[in-house]
Amino acid sequence: MGETTGRAGVGALAGVRTGDIVTLRCSPREAVVAEASAQYVTVQWPWNAIDPNSLMQWNGLRDIPRTPEAPDWDIEPFQVVSPSDAIERHGVCEVGIPETVAYVIHVAEFPEPLDVGWLPRPRTYVSLMAHGVPVPPFAEEIGFTLDPDGDEPIESELIYRPYAFLVDGDEVADSEGRMWRFSVPWNWTAFDDSPGEYPVWPLQLIWRDGGQDPQAAEAVARATSSGAHGDEIARWLARAGLDDAPQLPPSVLAEDL
């Protein structure tokens, strides 16, 4: 399943939800080198313009890690793709995103465009972690963020969505007759206090978006006719390159990240 756009923007990222696994890529573009060290290259960012009305006073520069030994290598999708011996201060290098697999850890939508120091001001931020990189416990800042409507011409494809046959807020009955409410990416809330953390497949869709949806109910029944919740998680872990499922928040309206 793939989707790209011809404008600046990130294709499938415009419709992602927490837990989605995507591929990312961005064609290289020339950028002026402001500073260079063994671990970082500081470039004049070639896409976003400085926001003259911002309180952030961004200087138009961005630090890009050069090697995996740099502390934030895993949380910066952009890389300098020029040969190392061609990078020098006041010279020119190329910056882009080589094809990368990442999983969505949060989607934040803002009531008003966010003042970040550059234009366009984002209305949505998608936070992601690179394939195989676990969410660190107790970290205040994790992953990297992308603006689905930003200037960077990033292409993306959705390659896996856990519980793709359900939408946030679906209410289902499991094979034991218990009622559950689904929350992305794989969270379940029982309507009763009986033991068990997850519904037992197959599932029957009872309620979606305030009503009944026979076509969706048929799809849910078909998708859960065999297997179990654990199988759904195992498939996600294999594609994300992880051993344990992280605790991921739902995609919610947020003032900030």
XYZ file of C-alpha atoms in Angstrom:
257
model
C 0.000 0.000 0.000
C 1.659 3.207 -1.042
C 0.891 6.864 -1.492
C 3.036 9.804 -2.500
C 2.344 13.392 -3.450
C 3.707 15.627 -6.166
C 3.916 18.653 -3.873
C 5.977 19.339 -0.813
C 4.568 17.036 1.816
C 4.958 13.503 2.988
C 2.323 11.444 1.205
C 1.129 8.656 3.469
C 2.145 10.618 6.576
C -0.843 12.883 6.045
C -3.126 10.032 7.086
C -1.044 8.002 9.530
C -2.020 6.979 13.023
C 0.044 5.858 15.998
C 1.665 2.474 15.373
C 1.865 2.767 11.581
C 5.113 1.624 9.963
C 6.245 3.676 6.979
C 9.109 4.126 4.571
C 10.561 7.610 4.128
C 12.813 9.136 1.541
C 13.801 12.649 0.438
C 15.810 13.460 -2.681
C 19.071 15.257 -1.831
C 19.324 19.020 -2.152
C 22.353 21.294 -2.005
C 22.967 23.148 1.250
C 25.674 25.583 2.293
C 27.959 24.266 5.056
C 28.191 26.682 7.989
C 30.345 24.487 10.239
C 31.773 20.968 10.115
C 33.192 18.696 12.803
C 34.002 15.000 13.082
C 30.431 14.169 14.157
C 28.228 16.969 12.768
C 27.706 19.164 9.748
C 25.829 22.426 10.331
C 24.026 23.538 7.187
C 21.906 26.433 6.043
C 18.606 24.570 5.801
C 17.664 24.511 2.105
C 13.887 24.254 2.495
C 12.159 26.233 5.240
C 12.231 30.024 5.342
C 12.815 31.902 8.583
C 9.528 33.083 10.111
C 9.902 36.865 10.557
C 7.057 36.962 13.091
C 8.321 34.076 15.217
C 9.288 34.324 18.875
C 11.757 31.446 18.391
C 14.369 33.421 16.408
C 15.597 30.446 14.371
C 18.845 31.249 12.552
C 18.168 29.023 9.551
C 20.799 26.445 10.549
C 20.422 22.739 11.302
C 22.929 20.250 12.722
C 23.105 16.942 10.834
C 24.947 13.969 12.390
C 27.743 12.596 10.197
C 28.334 9.218 11.828
C 26.369 6.646 13.858
C 28.593 7.586 16.803
C 26.846 10.986 17.046
C 24.440 10.987 20.035
C 21.339 11.845 17.991
C 22.051 9.709 14.913
C 18.862 7.665 15.453
C 16.622 10.701 15.876
C 17.626 12.661 12.758
C 16.292 11.216 9.504
C 18.191 13.663 7.296
C 21.767 12.808 6.371
C 24.576 14.503 4.507
C 24.989 12.327 1.436
C 28.077 14.051 0.023
C 31.455 12.295 0.443
C 33.131 13.249 3.727
C 36.261 14.551 2.024
C 34.116 16.984 0.018
C 32.610 18.678 3.093
C 34.259 21.905 4.176
C 33.165 25.121 5.858
C 31.443 27.554 3.467
C 31.332 24.814 0.880
C 28.278 23.010 -0.448
C 27.001 19.551 0.435
C 23.868 17.553 -0.310
C 21.271 16.775 2.358
C 18.466 14.216 2.050
C 16.828 11.159 3.561
C 18.018 7.787 2.271
C 15.192 5.247 2.219
C 14.331 4.674 5.865
C 11.791 2.520 7.696
C 10.245 4.054 10.822
C 7.243 3.568 13.072
C 4.855 6.291 14.231
C 4.909 6.923 17.976
C 2.556 9.922 18.097
C 0.466 12.227 15.937
C -0.088 15.734 17.331
C -2.547 18.181 15.779
C -2.551 21.838 16.776
C -5.603 24.120 17.006
C -3.446 26.929 15.597
C -0.292 26.665 13.465
C 2.687 26.130 15.762
C 5.378 28.801 16.118
C 8.609 26.858 15.529
C 10.780 29.565 13.961
C 10.276 28.706 10.291
C 7.624 28.722 7.601
C 5.269 27.110 6.955
C 4.087 26.832 10.535
C 3.034 23.221 11.160
C -0.540 22.261 11.964
C 0.393 18.612 12.528
C 3.511 16.841 13.712
C 4.131 13.136 13.202
C 6.696 11.696 15.617
C 8.568 8.547 14.578
C 11.269 6.124 15.684
C 13.677 4.436 13.287
C 13.263 0.742 12.524
C 14.805 -1.414 15.239
C 15.219 1.456 17.705
C 13.157 0.925 20.892
C 11.381 3.730 22.704
C 13.682 4.596 25.632
C 11.979 4.495 29.044
C 11.498 7.812 30.859
C 12.953 9.870 27.994
C 11.580 13.416 27.745
C 12.227 13.673 24.002
C 12.084 10.652 21.736
C 12.229 10.066 18.011
C 12.017 12.693 15.304
C 9.162 14.817 14.014
C 7.999 15.547 10.488
C 5.404 17.984 9.221
C 3.053 16.326 6.694
C 2.604 19.721 5.016
C 6.191 20.958 5.357
C 8.462 22.248 2.602
C 10.747 19.202 2.552
C 9.734 17.041 -0.463
C 9.592 13.822 1.526
C 7.966 10.778 -0.018
C 6.433 8.100 2.165
C 4.596 4.814 1.956
C 2.514 3.026 4.536
C 3.819 -0.531 4.803
C 1.981 -1.859 7.873
C -0.819 -0.767 10.209
C -1.674 -2.804 13.329
C -5.377 -3.557 13.548
C -5.893 -1.986 10.134
C -9.443 -3.350 10.071
C -10.445 -1.250 13.120
C -10.695 2.489 13.704
C -10.221 4.407 16.928
C -13.254 4.068 19.190
C -14.700 0.915 17.613
C -16.805 -1.183 19.985
C -16.691 -4.939 19.516
C -17.931 -8.146 21.085
C -15.427 -10.967 21.404
C -16.014 -14.709 21.074
C -16.851 -14.934 24.787
C -19.526 -12.264 24.560
C -17.524 -9.527 26.309
C -17.720 -5.948 25.036
C -14.546 -3.948 24.338
C -13.562 -0.509 23.044
C -10.546 -0.276 20.733
C -7.982 2.547 20.866
C -5.075 2.850 18.442
C -2.620 1.346 18.053
C -3.578 -1.890 19.891
C -5.162 -0.839 23.184
C -8.352 -2.392 24.580
C -10.751 -1.307 27.330
C -13.283 -3.858 28.598
C -16.820 -2.786 29.454
C -16.790 -5.093 32.481
C -14.392 -6.069 35.265
C -13.840 -9.671 34.190
C -10.255 -10.995 33.946
C -8.357 -10.611 30.689
C -6.535 -7.725 29.029
C -7.495 -8.418 25.419
C -10.583 -9.660 23.552
C -10.683 -13.253 22.338
C -10.959 -13.539 18.550
C -13.061 -13.716 16.420
C -14.491 -10.232 16.945
C -17.874 -8.802 16.040
C -18.014 -5.075 15.267
C -21.003 -3.628 17.104
C -20.572 0.132 16.877
C -18.524 2.492 14.680
C -18.761 6.275 14.508
C -22.075 6.304 16.323
C -23.798 3.637 14.280
C -23.680 0.214 12.702
C -21.613 -0.517 9.586
C -22.422 -3.931 8.077
C -19.634 -3.753 5.496
C -17.026 -2.916 8.141
C -18.445 -5.594 10.431
C -17.965 -8.180 7.711
C -14.340 -7.061 7.253
C -13.652 -7.304 10.994
C -15.185 -10.774 11.211
C -13.128 -11.943 8.252
C -9.869 -10.458 9.592
C -10.336 -12.077 13.025
C -11.752 -15.422 11.903
C -8.452 -16.978 12.977
C -5.535 -15.861 15.112
C -5.399 -13.711 18.227
C -4.324 -10.348 19.618
C -0.815 -11.698 20.214
C -0.452 -12.577 16.533
C -1.308 -9.002 15.562
C 1.377 -7.673 17.909
C 3.926 -10.255 16.691
C 3.416 -9.153 13.086
C 3.959 -5.534 14.076
C 7.120 -6.333 16.053
C 8.616 -8.231 13.118
C 8.089 -5.270 10.796
C 9.259 -2.697 13.353
C 12.403 -4.673 14.176
C 11.642 -4.773 17.915
C 11.453 -7.434 20.601
C 8.800 -5.870 22.826
C 5.795 -3.690 22.022
C 6.304 -0.154 23.392
C 3.668 1.840 25.199
C 2.449 4.243 22.526
C -0.044 7.046 23.110
C -3.068 7.395 20.816
C -3.204 9.986 18.054
C -4.812 12.901 19.880
C -5.332 16.630 19.584
C -2.454 18.249 21.474
C -1.288 21.734 22.252
C 2.312 20.579 22.052
C 4.481 17.479 21.981
